[in-house]
mmCIF file of C-alpha atoms and ligand atoms in Angstrom:
data_model
loop_
_atom_site.group_PDB
_atom_site.id
_atom_site.type_symbol
_atom_site.label_atom_id
_atom_site.label_comp_id
_atom_site.label_asym_id
_atom_site.label_seq_id
_atom_site.Cartn_x
_atom_site.Cartn_y
_atom_site.Cartn_z
ATOM 1 C CA UNK A 14 0.000 0.000 0.000
ATOM 2 C CA UNK A 15 0.973 3.640 -0.430
ATOM 3 C CA UNK A 16 -0.069 6.456 1.886
ATOM 4 C CA UNK A 17 -0.002 9.922 0.328
ATOM 5 C CA UNK A 18 0.681 12.341 3.152
ATOM 6 C CA UNK A 19 1.906 15.796 4.081
ATOM 7 C CA UNK A 20 3.880 16.315 7.334
ATOM 8 C CA UNK A 21 1.635 17.124 10.301
ATOM 9 C CA UNK A 22 -1.533 17.265 8.177
ATOM 10 C CA UNK A 23 -4.613 15.128 8.823
ATOM 11 C CA UNK A 24 -2.824 12.296 6.995
ATOM 12 C CA UNK A 25 -0.907 11.771 10.245
ATOM 13 C CA UNK A 26 -4.002 9.952 11.518
ATOM 14 C CA UNK A 27 -3.889 7.018 9.032
ATOM 15 C CA UNK A 28 -0.094 7.154 9.277
ATOM 16 C CA UNK A 29 -0.342 6.502 13.036
ATOM 17 C CA UNK A 30 -2.864 3.711 12.416
ATOM 18 C CA UNK A 31 -0.532 2.046 9.879
ATOM 19 C CA UNK A 32 2.361 2.173 12.364
ATOM 20 C CA UNK A 33 0.186 0.930 15.243
ATOM 21 C CA UNK A 34 -1.006 -1.984 13.095
ATOM 22 C CA UNK A 35 2.500 -2.744 11.816
ATOM 23 C CA UNK A 36 1.253 -3.029 8.226
ATOM 24 C CA UNK A 37 3.804 -2.623 5.416
ATOM 25 C CA UNK A 38 3.327 0.561 3.374
ATOM 26 C CA UNK A 39 5.195 3.208 1.437
ATOM 27 C CA UNK A 40 4.729 6.814 2.589
ATOM 28 C CA UNK A 41 4.573 9.208 -0.382
ATOM 29 C CA UNK A 42 4.980 12.927 0.247
ATOM 30 C CA UNK A 43 2.352 15.082 -1.486
ATOM 31 C CA UNK A 44 2.642 18.802 -0.885
ATOM 32 C CA UNK A 45 -0.631 20.442 0.175
ATOM 33 C CA UNK A 46 0.788 23.762 -1.065
ATOM 34 C CA UNK A 47 2.129 22.892 -4.525
ATOM 35 C CA UNK A 48 -0.032 19.766 -5.037
ATOM 36 C CA UNK A 49 3.022 18.031 -6.432
ATOM 37 C CA UNK A 50 4.953 14.916 -5.436
ATOM 38 C CA UNK A 51 8.725 15.037 -4.854
ATOM 39 C CA UNK A 52 9.297 13.897 -8.479
ATOM 40 C CA UNK A 53 7.125 16.736 -9.814
ATOM 41 C CA UNK A 54 4.040 14.590 -10.555
ATOM 42 C CA UNK A 55 0.831 16.631 -10.408
ATOM 43 C CA UNK A 56 -0.988 15.233 -7.337
ATOM 44 C CA UNK A 57 -4.373 16.007 -8.934
ATOM 45 C CA UNK A 58 -3.648 13.204 -11.424
ATOM 46 C CA UNK A 59 -3.532 10.815 -8.436
ATOM 47 C CA UNK A 60 -6.284 12.334 -6.294
ATOM 48 C CA UNK A 61 -8.577 14.713 -8.201
ATOM 49 C CA UNK A 62 -9.657 16.150 -4.827
ATOM 50 C CA UNK A 63 -6.087 17.389 -4.363
ATOM 51 C CA UNK A 64 -5.946 16.679 -0.665
ATOM 52 C CA UNK A 65 -4.306 14.144 1.628
ATOM 53 C CA UNK A 66 -4.698 11.488 2.948
ATOM 54 C CA UNK A 67 -5.025 9.030 0.093
ATOM 55 C CA UNK A 68 -4.426 5.308 0.411
ATOM 56 C CA UNK A 69 -3.436 3.305 -2.646
ATOM 57 C CA UNK A 70 -4.112 -0.396 -2.259
ATOM 58 C CA UNK A 71 -1.898 -3.141 -3.681
ATOM 59 C CA UNK A 72 -4.467 -3.751 -6.449
ATOM 60 C CA UNK A 73 -4.263 -0.075 -7.483
ATOM 61 C CA UNK A 74 -7.590 1.048 -5.990
ATOM 62 C CA UNK A 75 -7.436 4.412 -4.279
ATOM 63 C CA UNK A 76 -9.338 5.269 -1.111
ATOM 64 C CA UNK A 77 -9.721 8.837 0.145
ATOM 65 C CA UNK A 78 -11.322 10.456 3.235
ATOM 66 C CA UNK A 79 -9.484 9.919 6.509
ATOM 67 C CA UNK A 80 -12.341 8.294 8.461
ATOM 68 C CA UNK A 81 -12.885 5.725 5.666
ATOM 69 C CA UNK A 82 -9.150 5.029 5.366
ATOM 70 C CA UNK A 83 -8.582 4.357 9.085
ATOM 71 C CA UNK A 84 -11.572 2.002 9.232
ATOM 72 C CA UNK A 85 -10.323 0.143 6.146
ATOM 73 C CA UNK A 86 -6.835 -0.196 7.650
ATOM 74 C CA UNK A 87 -8.008 -1.357 11.068
ATOM 75 C CA UNK A 88 -10.343 -3.888 9.417
ATOM 76 C CA UNK A 89 -7.278 -5.452 7.716
ATOM 77 C CA UNK A 90 -5.904 -6.498 11.113
ATOM 78 C CA UNK A 91 -8.947 -7.049 13.366
ATOM 79 C CA UNK A 92 -6.897 -8.937 15.965
ATOM 80 C CA UNK A 93 -5.086 -5.681 16.802
ATOM 81 C CA UNK A 94 -8.371 -4.334 18.180
ATOM 82 C CA UNK A 95 -8.165 -0.820 16.716
ATOM 83 C CA UNK A 96 -11.740 -1.052 15.422
ATOM 84 C CA UNK A 97 -14.815 -2.909 16.649
ATOM 85 C CA UNK A 98 -16.504 -5.451 14.359
ATOM 86 C CA UNK A 99 -18.949 -4.000 11.812
ATOM 87 C CA UNK A 100 -22.549 -4.033 12.979
ATOM 88 C CA UNK A 101 -21.741 -3.785 16.691
ATOM 89 C CA UNK A 102 -22.620 -0.805 18.870
ATOM 90 C CA UNK A 103 -18.949 -0.026 19.684
ATOM 91 C CA UNK A 104 -18.323 0.312 15.921
ATOM 92 C CA UNK A 105 -21.076 2.930 15.673
ATOM 93 C CA UNK A 106 -19.567 4.732 18.678
ATOM 94 C CA UNK A 107 -16.219 4.824 16.865
ATOM 95 C CA UNK A 108 -17.899 6.164 13.718
ATOM 96 C CA UNK A 109 -19.682 8.709 15.923
ATOM 97 C CA UNK A 110 -16.284 9.896 17.227
ATOM 98 C CA UNK A 111 -14.662 9.883 13.782
ATOM 99 C CA UNK A 112 -17.483 12.043 12.480
ATOM 100 C CA UNK A 113 -17.225 14.386 15.462
ATOM 101 C CA UNK A 114 -13.495 14.835 14.950
ATOM 102 C CA UNK A 115 -13.956 15.294 11.208
ATOM 103 C CA UNK A 116 -16.841 17.751 11.128
ATOM 104 C CA UNK A 117 -16.684 19.515 14.486
ATOM 105 C CA UNK A 118 -12.906 19.736 14.955
ATOM 106 C CA UNK A 119 -10.939 19.133 11.725
ATOM 107 C CA UNK A 120 -13.146 21.323 9.558
ATOM 108 C CA UNK A 121 -13.283 24.060 12.185
ATOM 109 C CA UNK A 122 -9.483 24.169 12.158
ATOM 110 C CA UNK A 123 -9.280 24.476 8.363
ATOM 111 C CA UNK A 124 -10.301 28.194 8.205
ATOM 112 C CA UNK A 125 -7.626 28.987 10.813
ATOM 113 C CA UNK A 126 -4.958 27.837 8.336
ATOM 114 C CA UNK A 127 -6.505 29.862 5.505
ATOM 115 C CA UNK A 128 -4.667 33.160 4.924
ATOM 116 C CA UNK A 129 -7.781 34.515 3.162
ATOM 117 C CA UNK A 130 -9.907 34.166 6.332
ATOM 118 C CA UNK A 131 -10.214 37.526 8.125
ATOM 119 C CA UNK A 132 -9.276 37.669 11.829
ATOM 120 C CA UNK A 133 -12.933 38.163 12.890
ATOM 121 C CA UNK A 134 -13.845 34.916 11.111
ATOM 122 C CA UNK A 135 -10.952 33.109 12.746
ATOM 123 C CA UNK A 136 -12.158 34.258 16.166
ATOM 124 C CA UNK A 137 -15.535 32.596 15.497
ATOM 125 C CA UNK A 138 -13.853 29.259 14.713
ATOM 126 C CA UNK A 139 -11.495 29.506 17.713
ATOM 127 C CA UNK A 140 -14.508 29.992 19.987
ATOM 128 C CA UNK A 141 -16.365 27.134 18.358
ATOM 129 C CA UNK A 142 -13.364 24.829 18.790
ATOM 130 C CA UNK A 143 -12.939 25.861 22.407
ATOM 131 C CA UNK A 144 -16.548 24.800 23.083
ATOM 132 C CA UNK A 145 -16.079 21.441 21.383
ATOM 133 C CA UNK A 146 -12.926 20.802 23.437
ATOM 134 C CA UNK A 147 -14.766 21.647 26.662
ATOM 135 C CA UNK A 148 -17.253 18.908 25.747
ATOM 136 C CA UNK A 149 -14.386 16.544 24.945
ATOM 137 C CA UNK A 150 -12.705 17.340 28.238
ATOM 138 C CA UNK A 151 -15.826 16.171 30.074
ATOM 139 C CA UNK A 152 -16.027 13.045 27.923
ATOM 140 C CA UNK A 153 -12.391 12.121 28.589
ATOM 141 C CA UNK A 154 -12.702 12.387 32.367
ATOM 142 C CA UNK A 155 -11.986 8.926 33.785
ATOM 143 C CA UNK A 156 -11.124 7.545 30.332
ATOM 144 C CA UNK A 157 -7.702 6.912 28.857
ATOM 145 C CA UNK A 158 -9.025 7.052 25.294
ATOM 146 C CA UNK A 159 -12.246 8.013 23.515
ATOM 147 C CA UNK A 160 -13.640 4.492 23.804
ATOM 148 C CA UNK A 161 -12.458 3.944 27.391
ATOM 149 C CA UNK A 162 -9.372 1.960 28.297
ATOM 150 C CA UNK A 163 -8.184 0.969 24.857
ATOM 151 C CA UNK A 164 -6.742 2.928 21.969
ATOM 152 C CA UNK A 165 -8.744 2.841 18.744
ATOM 153 C CA UNK A 166 -8.828 4.665 15.409
ATOM 154 C CA UNK A 167 -10.661 7.857 16.461
ATOM 155 C CA UNK A 168 -7.893 8.516 19.004
ATOM 156 C CA UNK A 169 -5.316 8.817 16.213
ATOM 157 C CA UNK A 170 -7.528 11.365 14.458
ATOM 158 C CA UNK A 171 -8.232 13.354 17.639
ATOM 159 C CA UNK A 172 -4.524 13.460 18.489
ATOM 160 C CA UNK A 173 -3.657 14.618 14.959
ATOM 161 C CA UNK A 174 -6.029 17.583 14.849
ATOM 162 C CA UNK A 175 -5.489 18.588 18.477
ATOM 163 C CA UNK A 176 -1.788 19.047 17.718
ATOM 164 C CA UNK A 177 -2.863 22.045 15.633
ATOM 165 C CA UNK A 178 -4.378 23.941 18.599
ATOM 166 C CA UNK A 179 -1.153 25.656 19.641
ATOM 167 C CA UNK A 180 -0.223 26.411 16.012
ATOM 168 C CA UNK A 181 -3.413 28.384 15.347
ATOM 169 C CA UNK A 182 -3.993 29.874 18.799
ATOM 170 C CA UNK A 183 -6.761 27.723 20.235
ATOM 171 C CA UNK A 184 -6.062 27.775 23.961
ATOM 172 C CA UNK A 185 -6.941 24.424 25.531
ATOM 173 C CA UNK A 186 -3.995 24.234 27.914
ATOM 174 C CA UNK A 187 -6.327 24.314 30.941
ATOM 175 C CA UNK A 188 -8.390 21.301 29.790
ATOM 176 C CA UNK A 189 -6.633 18.682 31.875
ATOM 177 C CA UNK A 190 -8.273 15.545 30.486
ATOM 178 C CA UNK A 191 -7.595 16.625 26.909
ATOM 179 C CA UNK A 192 -3.980 17.411 27.859
ATOM 180 C CA UNK A 193 -3.580 14.046 29.614
ATOM 181 C CA UNK A 194 -4.947 12.325 26.496
ATOM 182 C CA UNK A 195 -2.395 14.157 24.315
ATOM 183 C CA UNK A 196 0.470 13.180 26.645
ATOM 184 C CA UNK A 197 -0.700 9.554 26.698
ATOM 185 C CA UNK A 198 -0.935 9.465 22.910
ATOM 186 C CA UNK A 199 2.442 11.138 22.379
ATOM 187 C CA UNK A 200 4.097 8.363 24.421
ATOM 188 C CA UNK A 201 2.838 5.576 22.141
ATOM 189 C CA UNK A 202 5.596 4.004 20.001
ATOM 190 C CA UNK A 203 3.331 3.962 16.929
ATOM 191 C CA UNK A 204 2.618 7.677 17.302
ATOM 192 C CA UNK A 205 6.311 8.449 17.794
ATOM 193 C CA UNK A 206 7.287 6.357 14.765
ATOM 194 C CA UNK A 207 4.783 8.180 12.545
ATOM 195 C CA UNK A 208 5.840 11.589 13.835
ATOM 196 C CA UNK A 209 9.532 10.799 13.387
ATOM 197 C CA UNK A 210 8.922 9.591 9.838
ATOM 198 C CA UNK A 211 7.143 12.876 9.066
ATOM 199 C CA UNK A 212 9.985 14.925 10.557
ATOM 200 C CA UNK A 213 7.827 16.202 13.422
ATOM 201 C CA UNK A 214 10.009 14.610 16.122
ATOM 202 C CA UNK A 215 13.767 14.158 16.332
HETATM 203 N N1 GSH B 12 -12.425 15.379 3.733
HETATM 204 C C1 GSH B 12 -11.014 15.115 3.752
HETATM 205 C C2 GSH B 12 -10.278 16.404 4.076
HETATM 206 C C3 GSH B 12 -8.782 16.234 4.009
HETATM 207 C C4 GSH B 12 -8.061 17.564 4.212
HETATM 208 O O1 GSH B 12 -8.643 18.544 4.683
HETATM 209 N N2 GSH B 12 -6.758 17.546 3.913
HETATM 210 C C5 GSH B 12 -5.935 18.756 4.001
HETATM 211 C C6 GSH B 12 -4.794 18.559 4.978
HETATM 212 S S1 GSH B 12 -5.365 18.330 6.656
HETATM 213 C C7 GSH B 12 -5.299 19.023 2.640
HETATM 214 O O2 GSH B 12 -4.738 18.142 2.030
HETATM 215 N N3 GSH B 12 -5.430 20.278 2.160
HETATM 216 C C8 GSH B 12 -4.874 20.697 0.879
HETATM 217 C C9 GSH B 12 -5.940 20.910 -0.154
HETATM 218 O O3 GSH B 12 -7.154 20.801 0.160
HETATM 219 O O4 GSH B 12 -5.581 21.172 -1.291
HETATM 220 C C10 GSH B 12 -10.693 14.008 4.743
HETATM 221 O O5 GSH B 12 -11.367 13.912 5.771
HETATM 222 O O6 GSH B 12 -9.777 13.201 4.490
#
């Protein structure tokens, strides 16, 4: 498999999942700024949507959208326990979290990275994110991970987007359960391996 990624972008989430699962894959850098690969290939010819992540399977099929990719990956190695079996209530809870991270967090961060967004607009999204993190802080009280005691795919996605808070000025430093979650995640070997491979850690 190939994972098209950009350092520190939302593609870090499937990257973490691949490392946690120990599946063989080739990381391929795709710039979110130039939309080109290192060899100059136009990334739009690979993913017409132009964004990362994109997973290319061994049979050549290409799968986009982070929440779909992490579920696909975790389903390849069910014994690792990163996703609940399809049709069970825990699976729907994981999809519920993936959707929350995607639509309530990830896509509220996006305007904060957009130089065309005026400061007043950014303030609206910072406030919105702060509210979502206050909810998350309550949810994480007494839990190591989103699903309870064990790490699963929505945790990789939550960790990935929450790393952006300090970059774009969303102050969540006082939310102790969110901070404890981030510390716990950062200590995982799979997370460290993905971050090192992306040049985010020495
Ligand atoms: N709906 C997509 C969104 C992915 C996305 O927002 N990717 C960003 C990086 S975090 C990107 O590649 N932006 C560059 C672009 O849109 O051209 C998903 O959930 O996978």
